[in-house]
Short mmCIF file of C-alpha atoms and ligand atoms in Angstrom, two decimals:
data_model
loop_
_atom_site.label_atom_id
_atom_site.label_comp_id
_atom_site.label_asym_id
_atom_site.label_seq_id
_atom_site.Cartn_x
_atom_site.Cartn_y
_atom_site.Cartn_z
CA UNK A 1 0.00 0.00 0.00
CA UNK A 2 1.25 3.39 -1.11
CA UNK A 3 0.63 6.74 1.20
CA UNK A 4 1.32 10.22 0.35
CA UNK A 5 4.07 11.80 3.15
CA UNK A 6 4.22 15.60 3.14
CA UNK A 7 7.60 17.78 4.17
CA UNK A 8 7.51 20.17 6.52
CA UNK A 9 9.07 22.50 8.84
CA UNK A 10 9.07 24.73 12.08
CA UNK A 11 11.92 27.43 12.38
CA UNK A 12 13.95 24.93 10.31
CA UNK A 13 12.95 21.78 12.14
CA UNK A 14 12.03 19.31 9.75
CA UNK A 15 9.17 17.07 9.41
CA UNK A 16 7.23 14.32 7.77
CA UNK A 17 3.35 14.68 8.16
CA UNK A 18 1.13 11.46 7.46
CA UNK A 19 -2.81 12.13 6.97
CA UNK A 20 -3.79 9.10 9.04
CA UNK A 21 -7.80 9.84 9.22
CA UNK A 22 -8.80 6.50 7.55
CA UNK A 23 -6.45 4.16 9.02
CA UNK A 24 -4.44 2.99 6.35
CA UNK A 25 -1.61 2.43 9.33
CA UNK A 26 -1.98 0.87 12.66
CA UNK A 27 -2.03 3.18 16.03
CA UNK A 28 0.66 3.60 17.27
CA UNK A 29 3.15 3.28 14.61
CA UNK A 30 5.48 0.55 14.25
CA UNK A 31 9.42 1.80 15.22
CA UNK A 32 10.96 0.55 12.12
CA UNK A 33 7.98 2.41 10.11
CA UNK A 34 9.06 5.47 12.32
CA UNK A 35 12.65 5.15 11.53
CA UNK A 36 11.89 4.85 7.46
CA UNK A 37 9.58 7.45 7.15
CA UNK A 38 11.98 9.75 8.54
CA UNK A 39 14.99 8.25 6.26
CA UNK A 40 13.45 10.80 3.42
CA UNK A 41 14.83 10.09 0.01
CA UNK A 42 16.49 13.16 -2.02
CA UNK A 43 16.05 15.27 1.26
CA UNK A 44 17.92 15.46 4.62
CA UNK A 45 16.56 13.18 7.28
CA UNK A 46 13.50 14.38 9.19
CA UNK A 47 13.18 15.50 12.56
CA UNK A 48 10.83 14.04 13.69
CA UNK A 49 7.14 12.61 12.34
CA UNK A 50 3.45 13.68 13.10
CA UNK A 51 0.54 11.60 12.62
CA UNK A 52 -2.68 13.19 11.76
CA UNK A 53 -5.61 11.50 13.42
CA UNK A 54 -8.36 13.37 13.65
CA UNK A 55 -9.79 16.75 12.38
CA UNK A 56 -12.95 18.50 13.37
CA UNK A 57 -13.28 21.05 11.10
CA UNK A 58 -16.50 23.05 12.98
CA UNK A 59 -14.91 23.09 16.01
CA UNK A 60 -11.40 23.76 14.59
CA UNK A 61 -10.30 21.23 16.75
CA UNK A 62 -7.01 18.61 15.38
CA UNK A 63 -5.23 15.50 16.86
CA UNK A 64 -1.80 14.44 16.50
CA UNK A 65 0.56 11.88 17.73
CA UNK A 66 4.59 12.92 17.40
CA UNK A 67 7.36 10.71 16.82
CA UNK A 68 10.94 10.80 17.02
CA UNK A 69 13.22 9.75 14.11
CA UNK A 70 14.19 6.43 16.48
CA UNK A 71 10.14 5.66 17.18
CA UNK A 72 9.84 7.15 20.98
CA UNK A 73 6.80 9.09 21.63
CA UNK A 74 5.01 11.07 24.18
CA UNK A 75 6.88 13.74 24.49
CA UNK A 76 6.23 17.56 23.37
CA UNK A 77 7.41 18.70 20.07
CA UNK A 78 6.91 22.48 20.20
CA UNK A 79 7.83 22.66 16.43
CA UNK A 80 6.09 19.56 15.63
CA UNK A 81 3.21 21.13 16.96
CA UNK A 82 3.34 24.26 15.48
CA UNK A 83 3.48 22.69 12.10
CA UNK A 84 0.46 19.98 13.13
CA UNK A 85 -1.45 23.10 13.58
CA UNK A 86 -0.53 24.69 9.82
CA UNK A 87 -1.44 21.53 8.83
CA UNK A 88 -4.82 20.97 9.77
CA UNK A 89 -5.37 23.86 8.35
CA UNK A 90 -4.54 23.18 4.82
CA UNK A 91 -6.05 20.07 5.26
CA UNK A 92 -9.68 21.10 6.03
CA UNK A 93 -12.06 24.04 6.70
CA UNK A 94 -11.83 25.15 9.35
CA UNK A 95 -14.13 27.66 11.14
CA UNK A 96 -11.67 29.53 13.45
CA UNK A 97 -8.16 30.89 13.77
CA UNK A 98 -7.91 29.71 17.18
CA UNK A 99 -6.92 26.12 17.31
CA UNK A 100 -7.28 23.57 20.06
CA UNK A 101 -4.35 20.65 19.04
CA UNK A 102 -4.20 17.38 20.95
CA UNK A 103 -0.91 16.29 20.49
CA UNK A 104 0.05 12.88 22.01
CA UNK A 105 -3.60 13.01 24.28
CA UNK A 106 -2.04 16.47 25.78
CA UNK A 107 -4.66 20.01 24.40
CA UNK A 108 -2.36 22.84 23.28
CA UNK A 109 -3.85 26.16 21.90
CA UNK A 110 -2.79 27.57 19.04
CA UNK A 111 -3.74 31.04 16.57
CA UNK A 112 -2.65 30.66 13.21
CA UNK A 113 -0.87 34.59 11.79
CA UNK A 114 -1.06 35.68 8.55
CA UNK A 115 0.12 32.84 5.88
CA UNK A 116 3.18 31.10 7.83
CA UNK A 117 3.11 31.54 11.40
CA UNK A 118 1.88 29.47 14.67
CA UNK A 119 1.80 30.99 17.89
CA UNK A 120 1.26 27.70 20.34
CA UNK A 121 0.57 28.03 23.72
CA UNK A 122 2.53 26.16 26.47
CA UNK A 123 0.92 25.55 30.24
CA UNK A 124 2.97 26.81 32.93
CA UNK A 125 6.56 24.36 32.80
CA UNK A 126 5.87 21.33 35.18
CA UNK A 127 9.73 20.72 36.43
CA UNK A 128 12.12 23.55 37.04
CA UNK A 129 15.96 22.73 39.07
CA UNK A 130 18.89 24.81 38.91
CA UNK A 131 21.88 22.85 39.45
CA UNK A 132 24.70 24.58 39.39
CA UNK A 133 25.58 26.51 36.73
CA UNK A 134 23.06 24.87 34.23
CA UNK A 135 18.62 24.67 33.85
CA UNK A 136 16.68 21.49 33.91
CA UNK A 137 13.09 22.37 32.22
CA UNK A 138 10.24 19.86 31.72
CA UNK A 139 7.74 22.00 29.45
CA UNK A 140 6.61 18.43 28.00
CA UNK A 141 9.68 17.41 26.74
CA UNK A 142 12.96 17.51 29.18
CA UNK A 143 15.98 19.90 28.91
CA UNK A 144 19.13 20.85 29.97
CA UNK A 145 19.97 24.50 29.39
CA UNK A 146 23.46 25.65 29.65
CA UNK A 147 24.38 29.44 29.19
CA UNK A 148 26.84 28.94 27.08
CA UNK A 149 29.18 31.79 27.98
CA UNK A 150 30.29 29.29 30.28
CA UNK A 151 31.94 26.65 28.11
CA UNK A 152 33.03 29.42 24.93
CA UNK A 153 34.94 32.46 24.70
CA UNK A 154 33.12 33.88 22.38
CA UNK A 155 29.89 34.06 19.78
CA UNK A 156 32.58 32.89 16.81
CA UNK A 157 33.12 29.94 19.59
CA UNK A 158 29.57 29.29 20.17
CA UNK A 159 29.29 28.90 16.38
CA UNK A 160 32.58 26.59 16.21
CA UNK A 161 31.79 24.64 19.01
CA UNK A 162 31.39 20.51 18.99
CA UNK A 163 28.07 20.51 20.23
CA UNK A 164 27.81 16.51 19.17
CA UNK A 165 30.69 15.69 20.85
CA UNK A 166 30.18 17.89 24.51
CA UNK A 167 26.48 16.49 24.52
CA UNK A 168 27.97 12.66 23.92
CA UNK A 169 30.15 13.19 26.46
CA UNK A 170 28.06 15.14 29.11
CA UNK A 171 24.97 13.72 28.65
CA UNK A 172 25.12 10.48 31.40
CA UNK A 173 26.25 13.13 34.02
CA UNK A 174 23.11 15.40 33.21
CA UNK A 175 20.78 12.16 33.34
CA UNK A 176 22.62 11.18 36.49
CA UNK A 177 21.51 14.50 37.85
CA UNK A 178 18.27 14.60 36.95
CA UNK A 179 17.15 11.20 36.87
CA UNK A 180 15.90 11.21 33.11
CA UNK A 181 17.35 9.29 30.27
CA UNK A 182 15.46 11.30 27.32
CA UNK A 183 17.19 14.52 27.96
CA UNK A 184 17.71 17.10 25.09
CA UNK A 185 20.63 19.86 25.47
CA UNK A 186 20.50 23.06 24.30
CA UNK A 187 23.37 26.00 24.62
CA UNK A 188 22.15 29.35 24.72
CA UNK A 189 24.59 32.64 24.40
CA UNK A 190 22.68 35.89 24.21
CA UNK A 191 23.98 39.33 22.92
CA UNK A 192 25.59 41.81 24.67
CA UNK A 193 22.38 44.04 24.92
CA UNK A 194 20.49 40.68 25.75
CA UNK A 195 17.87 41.65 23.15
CA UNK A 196 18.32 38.20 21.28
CA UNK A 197 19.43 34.96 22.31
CA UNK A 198 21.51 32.30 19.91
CA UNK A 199 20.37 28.37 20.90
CA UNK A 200 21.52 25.30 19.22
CA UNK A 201 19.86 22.13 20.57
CA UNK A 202 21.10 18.43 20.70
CA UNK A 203 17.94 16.23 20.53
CA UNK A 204 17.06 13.17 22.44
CA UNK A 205 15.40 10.35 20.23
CA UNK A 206 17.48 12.24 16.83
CA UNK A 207 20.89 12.37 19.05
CA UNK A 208 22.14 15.21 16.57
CA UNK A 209 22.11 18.92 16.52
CA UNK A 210 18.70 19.21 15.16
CA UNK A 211 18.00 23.08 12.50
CA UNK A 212 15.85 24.17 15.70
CA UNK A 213 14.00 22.78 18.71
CA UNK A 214 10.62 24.78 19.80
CA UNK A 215 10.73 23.53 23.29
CA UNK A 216 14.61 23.87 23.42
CA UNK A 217 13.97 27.86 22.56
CA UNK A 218 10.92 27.92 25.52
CA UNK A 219 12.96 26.49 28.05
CA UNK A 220 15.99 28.61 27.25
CA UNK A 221 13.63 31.60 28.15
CA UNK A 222 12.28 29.99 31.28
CA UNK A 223 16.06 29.33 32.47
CA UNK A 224 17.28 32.70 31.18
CA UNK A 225 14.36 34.58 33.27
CA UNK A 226 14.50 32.83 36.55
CA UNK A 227 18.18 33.38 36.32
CA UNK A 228 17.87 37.10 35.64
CA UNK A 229 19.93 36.81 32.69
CA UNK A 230 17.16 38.56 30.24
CA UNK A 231 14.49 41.00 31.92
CA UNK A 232 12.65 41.37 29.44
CA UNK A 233 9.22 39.43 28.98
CA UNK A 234 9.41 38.97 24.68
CA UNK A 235 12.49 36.81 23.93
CA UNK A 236 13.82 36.22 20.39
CA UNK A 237 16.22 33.28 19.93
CA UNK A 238 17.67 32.35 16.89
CA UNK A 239 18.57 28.19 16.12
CA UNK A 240 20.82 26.42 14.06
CA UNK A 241 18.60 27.33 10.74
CA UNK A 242 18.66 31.45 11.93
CA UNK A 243 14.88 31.28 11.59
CA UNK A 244 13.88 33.28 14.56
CA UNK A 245 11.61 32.16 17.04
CA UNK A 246 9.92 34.28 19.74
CA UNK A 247 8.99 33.38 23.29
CA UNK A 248 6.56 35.17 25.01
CA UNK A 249 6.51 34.66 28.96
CA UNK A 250 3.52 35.15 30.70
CA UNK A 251 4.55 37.13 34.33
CA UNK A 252 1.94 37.50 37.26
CA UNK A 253 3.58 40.38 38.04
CA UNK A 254 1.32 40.33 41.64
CA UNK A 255 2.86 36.87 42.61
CA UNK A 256 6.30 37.32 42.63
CA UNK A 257 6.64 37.34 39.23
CA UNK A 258 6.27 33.93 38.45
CA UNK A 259 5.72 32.23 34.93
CA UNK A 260 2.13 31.68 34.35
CA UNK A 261 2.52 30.21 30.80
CA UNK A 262 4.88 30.74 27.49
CA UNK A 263 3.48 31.54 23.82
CA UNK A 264 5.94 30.11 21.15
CA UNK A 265 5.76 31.97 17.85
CA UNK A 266 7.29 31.17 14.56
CA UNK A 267 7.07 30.16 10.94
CA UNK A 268 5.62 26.94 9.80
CA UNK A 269 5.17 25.62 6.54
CA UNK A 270 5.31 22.75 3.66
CA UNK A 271 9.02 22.88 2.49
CA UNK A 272 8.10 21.03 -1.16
CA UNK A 273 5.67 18.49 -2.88
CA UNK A 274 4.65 15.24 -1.22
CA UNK A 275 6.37 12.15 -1.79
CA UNK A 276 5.04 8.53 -2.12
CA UNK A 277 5.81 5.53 0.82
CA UNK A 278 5.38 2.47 -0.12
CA UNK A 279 4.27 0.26 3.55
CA UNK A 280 4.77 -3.21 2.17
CA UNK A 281 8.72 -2.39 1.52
CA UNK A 282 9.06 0.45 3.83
CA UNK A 283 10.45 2.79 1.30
CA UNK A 284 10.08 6.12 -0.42
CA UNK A 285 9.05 5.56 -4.22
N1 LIG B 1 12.01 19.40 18.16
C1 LIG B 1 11.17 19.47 19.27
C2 LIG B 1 11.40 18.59 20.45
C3 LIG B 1 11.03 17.14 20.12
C4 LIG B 1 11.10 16.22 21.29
C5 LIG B 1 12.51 15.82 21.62
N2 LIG B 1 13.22 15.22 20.53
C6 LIG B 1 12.44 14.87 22.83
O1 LIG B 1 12.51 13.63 22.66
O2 LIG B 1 12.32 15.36 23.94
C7 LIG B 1 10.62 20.84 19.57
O3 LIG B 1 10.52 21.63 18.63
O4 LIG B 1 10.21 21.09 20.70
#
């Protein structure tokens, strides 16, 4: 059986997206389908892969699972989602710019702006530790945050710098730490005036520097607030692929100023035509 697999991204992240309304595949995917899907012929490998489920076009209401590129699931993809959202909307009718998106059983809203762009919003991180010098952030998906003005000289450095390598080798300590195996790493260094922040983000269930990593960029600006390194409440950060994403923290400024919630915004779209997957031999045609 042949299905059509569409190419997409968030901020550079890239993505397969499978229409899977009339159940041509079982739920949940197999791991070695997982894997080949995101092996994409004539492209560079995918990111990660969303599964459309479910689309209710009155109530502009979508479902979703994400996968990584090695099969694992459950976790938060905040450029998955972002593109999930873009999605649905090119794949139906629907009635509203305001979109509820049940990724992986979790609700997420979500407003679609102008032709490109997703703003998703997060609920209010559910882990926060600051050990030592370096962030642990569960927003849905676990990270490590390390300013990285701590391990370069330099934003030429930060550029340079073996990312691969320093997260291979410093990973077990951080999971050690924390007590989580599917951690993803992300060095930040922010300009001098603090207005913008550079990320790059090694990704659990890829385990490579992935183009950009939505959840990566939202806990950089959680760790980056709480340890008064930025002030300031609208934070762009620029990944890997320099397409900008913005995080928005929401402060109750009556309750000691904590973080009520995050709004990731950012392009999404369909980076070229759709390609053919043939099930039976687990290959693109
Ligand atoms: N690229 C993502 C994060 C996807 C999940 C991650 N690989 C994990 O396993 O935690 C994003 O945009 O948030």
């Amino acid at each position: 059986m042949v299905i059509e697999v569409q190419h997409w991204s968030g901020a550079g992240n890239r993505f397969v997206i499978v229409d899977n309304r009339k159940g041509m595949i079982s739920n949940p995917l197999d791991v070695i389908l997982v894997r080949s899907l995101c092996q994409r012929k004539d492209l560079p490998a995918a990111e990660g892969l969303l599964v459309l489920l479910d689309l209710n076009e009155t109530d502009s209401k979508c479902y979703y699972d994400f996968y990584n590129p090695d099969g694992s699931t459950g976790v938060m993809c905040g450029n998955g989602a972002r593109c999930a959202v873009r999605h649905a909307a090119s794949s139906g009718h629907l009635e509203r710019n305001l979109i509820e998106l049940i990724l992986n059983g979790c609700m997420y809203c979500a407003e679609l702006i102008g032709n490109d762009r997703v703003a998703l919003r997060l609920p209010v991180y559910k882990d926060l530790r600051l050990i030592e010098s370096w962030t642990y952030v569960n927003v849905g998906s676990h990270h490590v945050v390390i300013d990285a003005r701590d391990i370069v000289q330099s934003i030429e450095d930060f550029h340079r710098f073996d990312l691969i390598r320093f997260a291979q080798e410093h990973l077990n300590s951080y999971r050690k730490k924390v007590g989580i195996e599917s951690l993803n790493l992300t060095i930040a260094y922010p300009t001098v005036d603090q207005q913008i922040v550079r990320i790059r983000t090694y990704e659990n269930g890829v385990f490579d520097e992935t183009q950009a990593c939505g959840t990566g960029a939202v806990s950089t600006a959680i760790a980056f607030w709480i340890r008064n390194i930025i002030r300031q409440v609208k934070i762009q950060l620029i990944p890997t692929s320099q397409r900008m994403l913005t995080v928005h923290l929401d402060i109750n400024t009556e309750r000691e100023e904590i973080i009520q919630g995050m709004t990731l915004e950012g392009d999404a779209r369909q980076d070229t035509t759709s390609s053919q997957f043939d099930i039976d031999s687990m290959r693109y045609l």
